[in-house]
Amino acid sequence: AQSVTQLDSQVPVFEEAPVELRCNYSSSVSVYLFWYVQYPNQGLQLLLKYLSGSTLVKGINGFEAEFNKSQTSFHLRKPSVHISDTAEYFCAVSEGNQAGTALIFGKGTTLSVSS
Amino acid sequence: DAGITQSPRHKVTETGTPVTLRCHQTENHRYMYWYRQDPGHGLRLIHYSYGVKDTDKGEVSDGYSVSRSKTEDFLLTLESATSSQTSVYFCAIRQNLYTGELFFGEGSRLTVL
């Protein structure tokens, strides 16, 4: 069965510092991987996704993630964060178009950016 | 982008009362999902639907039922609300059939006293 582990529940950083939010998954088949962001009191929106091809994917707001199949990881990075990046970030995995397959989410990482 | 409307957005109710949350979509997507979000647990799947009158259980379905009589509406019902069902509920549609990518509604915050 699929599972997703987000290794850090909270990540505090200062503005303009780099950040990495870690995500590991387990699956016996090929997967699709996603990062979603949730700003305070809002719904979830898609940040980026890995479907196939290049293992480095770029998303909105300057975020990028690297898919590492051998380490079953999909870590999210940003070279320089802003106060406005303060949010909760969720990693999710899908095993594709099997009927009814839903995204499996990690427990989330709260990114807090301070000045 | 797909449009999803959840109602009510906020509700406070008492233990033992029935509650129905509604999810309405505007773009005829086949798959719809209900998740709940709780601190420390992330998002957990409650129920999903793969067509009109076709539904199935998710990870945390106990105490919940769903119905889908029209493509555009997916209802989540708590027959007798309990305090453990205090949560934020998100509806989502499967925006891409092959990858499983979801598009979420804005959420419904339910407090059971």
PDB file of C-alpha atoms in Angstrom:
ATOM      1  CA  ALA A   1       0.000   0.000   0.000  1.00  0.00           C
ATOM      2  CA  GLN A   2       1.047   3.540  -0.652  1.00  0.00           C
ATOM      3  CA  SER A   3       2.172   5.841   2.093  1.00  0.00           C
ATOM      4  CA  VAL A   4       3.742   9.260   2.329  1.00  0.00           C
ATOM      5  CA  THR A   5       6.058  10.484   5.064  1.00  0.00           C
ATOM      6  CA  GLN A   6       6.842  14.129   5.500  1.00  0.00           C
ATOM      7  CA  LEU A   7       9.907  14.103   7.665  1.00  0.00           C
ATOM      8  CA  ASP A   8       9.465  17.483   9.325  1.00  0.00           C
ATOM      9  CA  SER A   9       6.220  18.674  10.855  1.00  0.00           C
ATOM     10  CA  GLN A  10       7.496  22.236  11.285  1.00  0.00           C
ATOM     11  CA  VAL A  11      10.245  24.163   9.523  1.00  0.00           C
ATOM     12  CA  PRO A  12      11.067  27.667  10.795  1.00  0.00           C
ATOM     13  CA  VAL A  13      13.323  29.772   8.567  1.00  0.00           C
ATOM     14  CA  PHE A  14      14.324  33.380   8.134  1.00  0.00           C
ATOM     15  CA  GLU A  15      13.334  35.383   5.117  1.00  0.00           C
ATOM     16  CA  GLU A  16      15.664  34.978   2.113  1.00  0.00           C
ATOM     17  CA  ALA A  17      17.107  31.723   3.458  1.00  0.00           C
ATOM     18  CA  PRO A  18      16.895  28.512   1.419  1.00  0.00           C
ATOM     19  CA  VAL A  19      14.492  25.809   2.489  1.00  0.00           C
ATOM     20  CA  GLU A  20      13.951  22.108   1.842  1.00  0.00           C
ATOM     21  CA  LEU A  21      10.812  20.241   2.830  1.00  0.00           C
ATOM     22  CA  ARG A  22      11.352  16.511   2.778  1.00  0.00           C
ATOM     23  CA  CYS A  23       8.973  13.872   1.491  1.00  0.00           C
ATOM     24  CA  ASN A  24       9.416  10.118   1.168  1.00  0.00           C
ATOM     25  CA  TYR A  25       6.888   7.717  -0.265  1.00  0.00           C
ATOM     26  CA  SER A  26       6.411   3.998  -0.474  1.00  0.00           C
ATOM     27  CA  SER A  27       4.815   2.260  -3.405  1.00  0.00           C
ATOM     28  CA  SER A  28       5.354  -0.920  -5.332  1.00  0.00           C
ATOM     29  CA  VAL A  29       4.469   0.611  -8.673  1.00  0.00           C
ATOM     30  CA  SER A  30       5.180   3.733 -10.646  1.00  0.00           C
ATOM     31  CA  VAL A  31       3.700   6.812  -9.093  1.00  0.00           C
ATOM     32  CA  TYR A  32       2.749  10.361  -9.722  1.00  0.00           C
ATOM     33  CA  LEU A  33       3.849  12.842  -7.087  1.00  0.00           C
ATOM     34  CA  PHE A  34       2.427  16.171  -6.022  1.00  0.00           C
ATOM     35  CA  TRP A  35       3.052  19.045  -3.656  1.00  0.00           C
ATOM     36  CA  TYR A  36       0.103  21.135  -2.520  1.00  0.00           C
ATOM     37  CA  VAL A  37       0.193  24.354  -0.515  1.00  0.00           C
ATOM     38  CA  GLN A  38      -2.400  25.613   1.919  1.00  0.00           C
ATOM     39  CA  TYR A  39      -2.238  29.246   2.984  1.00  0.00           C
ATOM     40  CA  PRO A  40      -3.917  30.153   6.283  1.00  0.00           C
ATOM     41  CA  ASN A  41      -7.690  29.681   6.183  1.00  0.00           C
ATOM     42  CA  GLN A  42      -7.678  28.648   2.553  1.00  0.00           C
ATOM     43  CA  GLY A  43      -8.066  25.470   0.535  1.00  0.00           C
ATOM     44  CA  LEU A  44      -5.267  23.457  -1.027  1.00  0.00           C
ATOM     45  CA  GLN A  45      -3.747  24.483  -4.326  1.00  0.00           C
ATOM     46  CA  LEU A  46      -1.343  22.582  -6.521  1.00  0.00           C
ATOM     47  CA  LEU A  47       2.260  23.761  -6.214  1.00  0.00           C
ATOM     48  CA  LEU A  48       3.906  21.304  -8.616  1.00  0.00           C
ATOM     49  CA  LYS A  49       3.764  17.736  -9.855  1.00  0.00           C
ATOM     50  CA  TYR A  50       5.972  14.976 -11.178  1.00  0.00           C
ATOM     51  CA  LEU A  51       4.402  12.800 -13.841  1.00  0.00           C
ATOM     52  CA  SER A  52       7.324  11.564 -15.935  1.00  0.00           C
ATOM     53  CA  GLY A  53      10.448  12.768 -17.698  1.00  0.00           C
ATOM     54  CA  SER A  54      12.845  15.203 -16.062  1.00  0.00           C
ATOM     55  CA  THR A  55      13.274  14.471 -12.390  1.00  0.00           C
ATOM     56  CA  LEU A  56      13.518  18.166 -11.548  1.00  0.00           C
ATOM     57  CA  VAL A  57      10.160  19.866 -11.727  1.00  0.00           C
ATOM     58  CA  LYS A  58       9.393  23.521 -11.284  1.00  0.00           C
ATOM     59  CA  GLY A  59       6.252  24.945  -9.785  1.00  0.00           C
ATOM     60  CA  ILE A  60       4.655  28.197  -8.868  1.00  0.00           C
ATOM     61  CA  ASN A  61       6.208  30.860  -6.663  1.00  0.00           C
ATOM     62  CA  GLY A  62       9.791  29.738  -7.329  1.00  0.00           C
ATOM     63  CA  PHE A  63       9.469  26.283  -5.802  1.00  0.00           C
ATOM     64  CA  GLU A  64      11.011  23.180  -7.326  1.00  0.00           C
ATOM     65  CA  ALA A  65      11.173  19.509  -6.411  1.00  0.00           C
ATOM     66  CA  GLU A  66      13.375  16.614  -7.362  1.00  0.00           C
ATOM     67  CA  PHE A  67      12.105  13.092  -7.876  1.00  0.00           C
ATOM     68  CA  ASN A  68      14.572  10.443  -6.745  1.00  0.00           C
ATOM     69  CA  LYS A  69      13.314   6.981  -7.598  1.00  0.00           C
ATOM     70  CA  SER A  70      16.110   5.059  -5.867  1.00  0.00           C
ATOM     71  CA  GLN A  71      15.540   6.928  -2.610  1.00  0.00           C
ATOM     72  CA  THR A  72      11.756   7.147  -3.113  1.00  0.00           C
ATOM     73  CA  SER A  73      11.878  10.821  -2.310  1.00  0.00           C
ATOM     74  CA  PHE A  74      10.336  13.991  -3.668  1.00  0.00           C
ATOM     75  CA  HIS A  75      11.829  16.874  -1.704  1.00  0.00           C
ATOM     76  CA  LEU A  76      10.588  20.429  -2.192  1.00  0.00           C
ATOM     77  CA  ARG A  77      13.067  23.309  -2.332  1.00  0.00           C
ATOM     78  CA  LYS A  78      13.196  27.054  -2.673  1.00  0.00           C
ATOM     79  CA  PRO A  79      16.480  28.965  -2.797  1.00  0.00           C
ATOM     80  CA  SER A  80      15.164  32.090  -1.066  1.00  0.00           C
ATOM     81  CA  VAL A  81      11.891  32.205   0.850  1.00  0.00           C
ATOM     82  CA  HIS A  82       9.580  35.134   1.487  1.00  0.00           C
ATOM     83  CA  ILE A  83       7.282  35.901   4.375  1.00  0.00           C
ATOM     84  CA  SER A  84       4.399  35.120   2.040  1.00  0.00           C
ATOM     85  CA  ASP A  85       5.588  31.498   1.728  1.00  0.00           C
ATOM     86  CA  THR A  86       4.383  30.858   5.262  1.00  0.00           C
ATOM     87  CA  ALA A  87       1.887  28.036   4.796  1.00  0.00           C
ATOM     88  CA  GLU A  88       1.316  24.332   5.228  1.00  0.00           C
ATOM     89  CA  TYR A  89       2.738  22.099   2.541  1.00  0.00           C
ATOM     90  CA  PHE A  90       1.472  18.640   1.685  1.00  0.00           C
ATOM     91  CA  CYS A  91       3.171  15.938  -0.317  1.00  0.00           C
ATOM     92  CA  ALA A  92       0.883  13.444  -2.062  1.00  0.00           C
ATOM     93  CA  VAL A  93       1.228  10.294  -4.156  1.00  0.00           C
ATOM     94  CA  SER A  94      -1.016   8.629  -6.681  1.00  0.00           C
ATOM     95  CA  GLU A  95      -0.653   5.248  -8.307  1.00  0.00           C
ATOM     96  CA  GLY A  96      -2.467   6.448 -11.366  1.00  0.00           C
ATOM     97  CA  ASN A  97      -5.741   5.735 -12.997  1.00  0.00           C
ATOM     98  CA  GLN A  98      -6.914   2.699 -11.079  1.00  0.00           C
ATOM     99  CA  ALA A  99     -10.600   3.150 -10.518  1.00  0.00           C
ATOM    100  CA  GLY A 100     -11.198   5.160  -7.405  1.00  0.00           C
ATOM    101  CA  THR A 101      -7.560   5.653  -6.540  1.00  0.00           C
ATOM    102  CA  ALA A 102      -7.322   8.760  -4.461  1.00  0.00           C
ATOM    103  CA  LEU A 103      -4.308  10.823  -3.594  1.00  0.00           C
ATOM    104  CA  ILE A 104      -2.588   9.717  -0.415  1.00  0.00           C
ATOM    105  CA  PHE A 105      -1.319  12.676   1.570  1.00  0.00           C
ATOM    106  CA  GLY A 106       1.451  13.142   4.069  1.00  0.00           C
ATOM    107  CA  LYS A 107       0.685  14.784   7.388  1.00  0.00           C
ATOM    108  CA  GLY A 108       1.949  18.146   6.245  1.00  0.00           C
ATOM    109  CA  THR A 109       4.857  20.458   6.992  1.00  0.00           C
ATOM    110  CA  THR A 110       4.261  23.906   8.402  1.00  0.00           C
ATOM    111  CA  LEU A 111       6.719  26.389   6.944  1.00  0.00           C
ATOM    112  CA  SER A 112       7.083  29.523   9.058  1.00  0.00           C
ATOM    113  CA  VAL A 113       9.099  32.356   7.532  1.00  0.00           C
ATOM    114  CA  SER A 114      10.119  35.219   9.788  1.00  0.00           C
ATOM    115  CA  SER A 115      12.029  38.424   9.196  1.00  0.00           C
TER     116      SER A 115
ATOM    117  CA  ASP B   1     -10.119  25.934 -13.697  1.00  0.00           C
ATOM    118  CA  ALA B   2     -12.868  23.796 -12.322  1.00  0.00           C
ATOM    119  CA  GLY B   3     -15.341  25.407  -9.987  1.00  0.00           C
ATOM    120  CA  ILE B   4     -16.195  23.823  -6.673  1.00  0.00           C
ATOM    121  CA  THR B   5     -18.531  25.327  -4.132  1.00  0.00           C
ATOM    122  CA  GLN B   6     -18.807  23.898  -0.646  1.00  0.00           C
ATOM    123  CA  SER B   7     -21.655  24.772   1.692  1.00  0.00           C
ATOM    124  CA  PRO B   8     -21.919  25.674   4.429  1.00  0.00           C
ATOM    125  CA  ARG B   9     -18.416  27.088   4.867  1.00  0.00           C
ATOM    126  CA  HIS B  10     -18.787  27.208   8.627  1.00  0.00           C
ATOM    127  CA  LYS B  11     -21.138  25.326  10.910  1.00  0.00           C
ATOM    128  CA  VAL B  12     -21.450  24.853  14.641  1.00  0.00           C
ATOM    129  CA  THR B  13     -23.722  22.089  15.821  1.00  0.00           C
ATOM    130  CA  GLU B  14     -24.415  19.959  18.855  1.00  0.00           C
ATOM    131  CA  THR B  15     -23.567  16.342  19.504  1.00  0.00           C
ATOM    132  CA  GLY B  16     -26.208  13.993  18.160  1.00  0.00           C
ATOM    133  CA  THR B  17     -27.604  16.259  15.471  1.00  0.00           C
ATOM    134  CA  PRO B  18     -27.487  15.376  11.765  1.00  0.00           C
ATOM    135  CA  VAL B  19     -25.315  17.466   9.482  1.00  0.00           C
ATOM    136  CA  THR B  20     -25.067  17.540   5.700  1.00  0.00           C
ATOM    137  CA  LEU B  21     -22.253  19.190   3.795  1.00  0.00           C
ATOM    138  CA  ARG B  22     -22.687  19.895   0.117  1.00  0.00           C
ATOM    139  CA  CYS B  23     -20.153  19.962  -2.669  1.00  0.00           C
ATOM    140  CA  HIS B  24     -21.170  21.378  -6.024  1.00  0.00           C
ATOM    141  CA  GLN B  25     -19.010  21.278  -9.144  1.00  0.00           C
ATOM    142  CA  THR B  26     -19.580  23.031 -12.425  1.00  0.00           C
ATOM    143  CA  GLU B  27     -17.580  20.972 -14.923  1.00  0.00           C
ATOM    144  CA  ASN B  28     -19.037  17.469 -15.037  1.00  0.00           C
ATOM    145  CA  HIS B  29     -16.089  15.617 -13.500  1.00  0.00           C
ATOM    146  CA  ARG B  30     -16.780  11.971 -12.833  1.00  0.00           C
ATOM    147  CA  TYR B  31     -14.763  11.475  -9.640  1.00  0.00           C
ATOM    148  CA  MET B  32     -15.445  13.433  -6.464  1.00  0.00           C
ATOM    149  CA  TYR B  33     -13.907  13.024  -3.019  1.00  0.00           C
ATOM    150  CA  TRP B  34     -14.465  14.060   0.572  1.00  0.00           C
ATOM    151  CA  TYR B  35     -11.429  14.464   2.822  1.00  0.00           C
ATOM    152  CA  ARG B  36     -11.127  15.645   6.385  1.00  0.00           C
ATOM    153  CA  GLN B  37      -8.163  17.650   7.645  1.00  0.00           C
ATOM    154  CA  ASP B  38      -7.000  17.448  11.235  1.00  0.00           C
ATOM    155  CA  PRO B  39      -3.808  18.730  12.868  1.00  0.00           C
ATOM    156  CA  GLY B  40      -1.163  16.039  12.880  1.00  0.00           C
ATOM    157  CA  HIS B  41      -3.104  13.830  10.491  1.00  0.00           C
ATOM    158  CA  GLY B  42      -2.975  15.712   7.211  1.00  0.00           C
ATOM    159  CA  LEU B  43      -5.814  14.894   4.855  1.00  0.00           C
ATOM    160  CA  ARG B  44      -7.646  11.616   5.145  1.00  0.00           C
ATOM    161  CA  LEU B  45     -10.130  10.246   2.647  1.00  0.00           C
ATOM    162  CA  ILE B  46     -13.667   9.735   3.932  1.00  0.00           C
ATOM    163  CA  HIS B  47     -15.637   8.655   0.854  1.00  0.00           C
ATOM    164  CA  TYR B  48     -15.431   9.068  -2.868  1.00  0.00           C
ATOM    165  CA  SER B  49     -17.713   8.782  -5.856  1.00  0.00           C
ATOM    166  CA  TYR B  50     -16.993   7.544  -9.358  1.00  0.00           C
ATOM    167  CA  GLY B  51     -20.333   8.412 -10.874  1.00  0.00           C
ATOM    168  CA  VAL B  52     -23.979   9.072 -10.133  1.00  0.00           C
ATOM    169  CA  LYS B  53     -25.072   6.715  -7.348  1.00  0.00           C
ATOM    170  CA  ASP B  54     -21.618   5.080  -7.348  1.00  0.00           C
ATOM    171  CA  THR B  55     -19.725   5.633  -4.122  1.00  0.00           C
ATOM    172  CA  ASP B  56     -17.158   3.850  -2.007  1.00  0.00           C
ATOM    173  CA  LYS B  57     -15.515   4.133   1.378  1.00  0.00           C
ATOM    174  CA  GLY B  58     -12.209   5.694   2.193  1.00  0.00           C
ATOM    175  CA  GLU B  59      -9.839   5.397   5.124  1.00  0.00           C
ATOM    176  CA  VAL B  60     -12.057   7.078   7.749  1.00  0.00           C
ATOM    177  CA  SER B  61     -15.626   6.388   6.645  1.00  0.00           C
ATOM    178  CA  ASP B  62     -17.157   5.336   9.983  1.00  0.00           C
ATOM    179  CA  GLY B  63     -19.900   7.741  11.031  1.00  0.00           C
ATOM    180  CA  TYR B  64     -20.271   9.239   7.561  1.00  0.00           C
ATOM    181  CA  SER B  65     -22.465   8.543   4.567  1.00  0.00           C
ATOM    182  CA  VAL B  66     -22.516  10.096   1.108  1.00  0.00           C
ATOM    183  CA  SER B  67     -24.880  10.450  -1.777  1.00  0.00           C
ATOM    184  CA  ARG B  68     -24.574  11.501  -5.379  1.00  0.00           C
ATOM    185  CA  SER B  69     -27.872  11.816  -7.192  1.00  0.00           C
ATOM    186  CA  LYS B  70     -26.540  14.246  -9.799  1.00  0.00           C
ATOM    187  CA  THR B  71     -23.104  14.527 -11.397  1.00  0.00           C
ATOM    188  CA  GLU B  72     -22.579  17.986 -10.008  1.00  0.00           C
ATOM    189  CA  ASP B  73     -23.490  17.358  -6.359  1.00  0.00           C
ATOM    190  CA  PHE B  74     -21.785  15.180  -3.753  1.00  0.00           C
ATOM    191  CA  LEU B  75     -23.259  15.257  -0.268  1.00  0.00           C
ATOM    192  CA  LEU B  76     -21.553  14.209   2.943  1.00  0.00           C
ATOM    193  CA  THR B  77     -23.841  13.379   5.868  1.00  0.00           C
ATOM    194  CA  LEU B  78     -23.053  12.902   9.514  1.00  0.00           C
ATOM    195  CA  GLU B  79     -26.139  11.063  10.775  1.00  0.00           C
ATOM    196  CA  SER B  80     -25.401  11.872  14.416  1.00  0.00           C
ATOM    197  CA  ALA B  81     -22.498  14.230  14.845  1.00  0.00           C
ATOM    198  CA  THR B  82     -19.863  13.583  17.509  1.00  0.00           C
ATOM    199  CA  SER B  83     -17.131  15.830  18.867  1.00  0.00           C
ATOM    200  CA  SER B  84     -14.517  13.668  17.116  1.00  0.00           C
ATOM    201  CA  GLN B  85     -16.006  14.835  13.826  1.00  0.00           C
ATOM    202  CA  THR B  86     -15.005  18.422  14.505  1.00  0.00           C
ATOM    203  CA  SER B  87     -12.764  19.077  11.541  1.00  0.00           C
ATOM    204  CA  VAL B  88     -12.285  20.891   8.277  1.00  0.00           C
ATOM    205  CA  TYR B  89     -13.858  19.030   5.390  1.00  0.00           C
ATOM    206  CA  PHE B  90     -12.605  19.369   1.855  1.00  0.00           C
ATOM    207  CA  CYS B  91     -14.299  18.301  -1.312  1.00  0.00           C
ATOM    208  CA  ALA B  92     -12.164  17.587  -4.357  1.00  0.00           C
ATOM    209  CA  ILE B  93     -12.602  16.587  -7.961  1.00  0.00           C
ATOM    210  CA  ARG B  94     -10.262  14.396  -9.960  1.00  0.00           C
ATOM    211  CA  GLN B  95      -9.021  16.861 -12.497  1.00  0.00           C
ATOM    212  CA  ASN B  96      -6.882  14.350 -14.418  1.00  0.00           C
ATOM    213  CA  LEU B  97      -8.172  10.802 -14.801  1.00  0.00           C
ATOM    214  CA  TYR B  98      -4.728   9.284 -15.345  1.00  0.00           C
ATOM    215  CA  THR B  99      -2.553  11.042 -12.802  1.00  0.00           C
ATOM    216  CA  GLY B 100      -5.075  11.445  -9.998  1.00  0.00           C
ATOM    217  CA  GLU B 101      -4.462  15.174  -9.705  1.00  0.00           C
ATOM    218  CA  LEU B 102      -7.109  16.784  -7.513  1.00  0.00           C
ATOM    219  CA  PHE B 103      -8.662  20.222  -7.428  1.00  0.00           C
ATOM    220  CA  PHE B 104      -9.993  21.248  -4.025  1.00  0.00           C
ATOM    221  CA  GLY B 105     -12.837  23.329  -2.751  1.00  0.00           C
ATOM    222  CA  GLU B 106     -12.360  25.988  -0.093  1.00  0.00           C
ATOM    223  CA  GLY B 107     -13.356  23.721   2.773  1.00  0.00           C
ATOM    224  CA  SER B 108     -16.142  23.529   5.345  1.00  0.00           C
ATOM    225  CA  ARG B 109     -15.242  24.046   8.976  1.00  0.00           C
ATOM    226  CA  LEU B 110     -17.480  21.989  11.279  1.00  0.00           C
ATOM    227  CA  THR B 111     -17.507  22.309  15.043  1.00  0.00           C
ATOM    228  CA  VAL B 112     -19.457  19.780  17.081  1.00  0.00           C
ATOM    229  CA  LEU B 113     -20.069  20.872  20.654  1.00  0.00           C
TER     230      LEU B 113
END
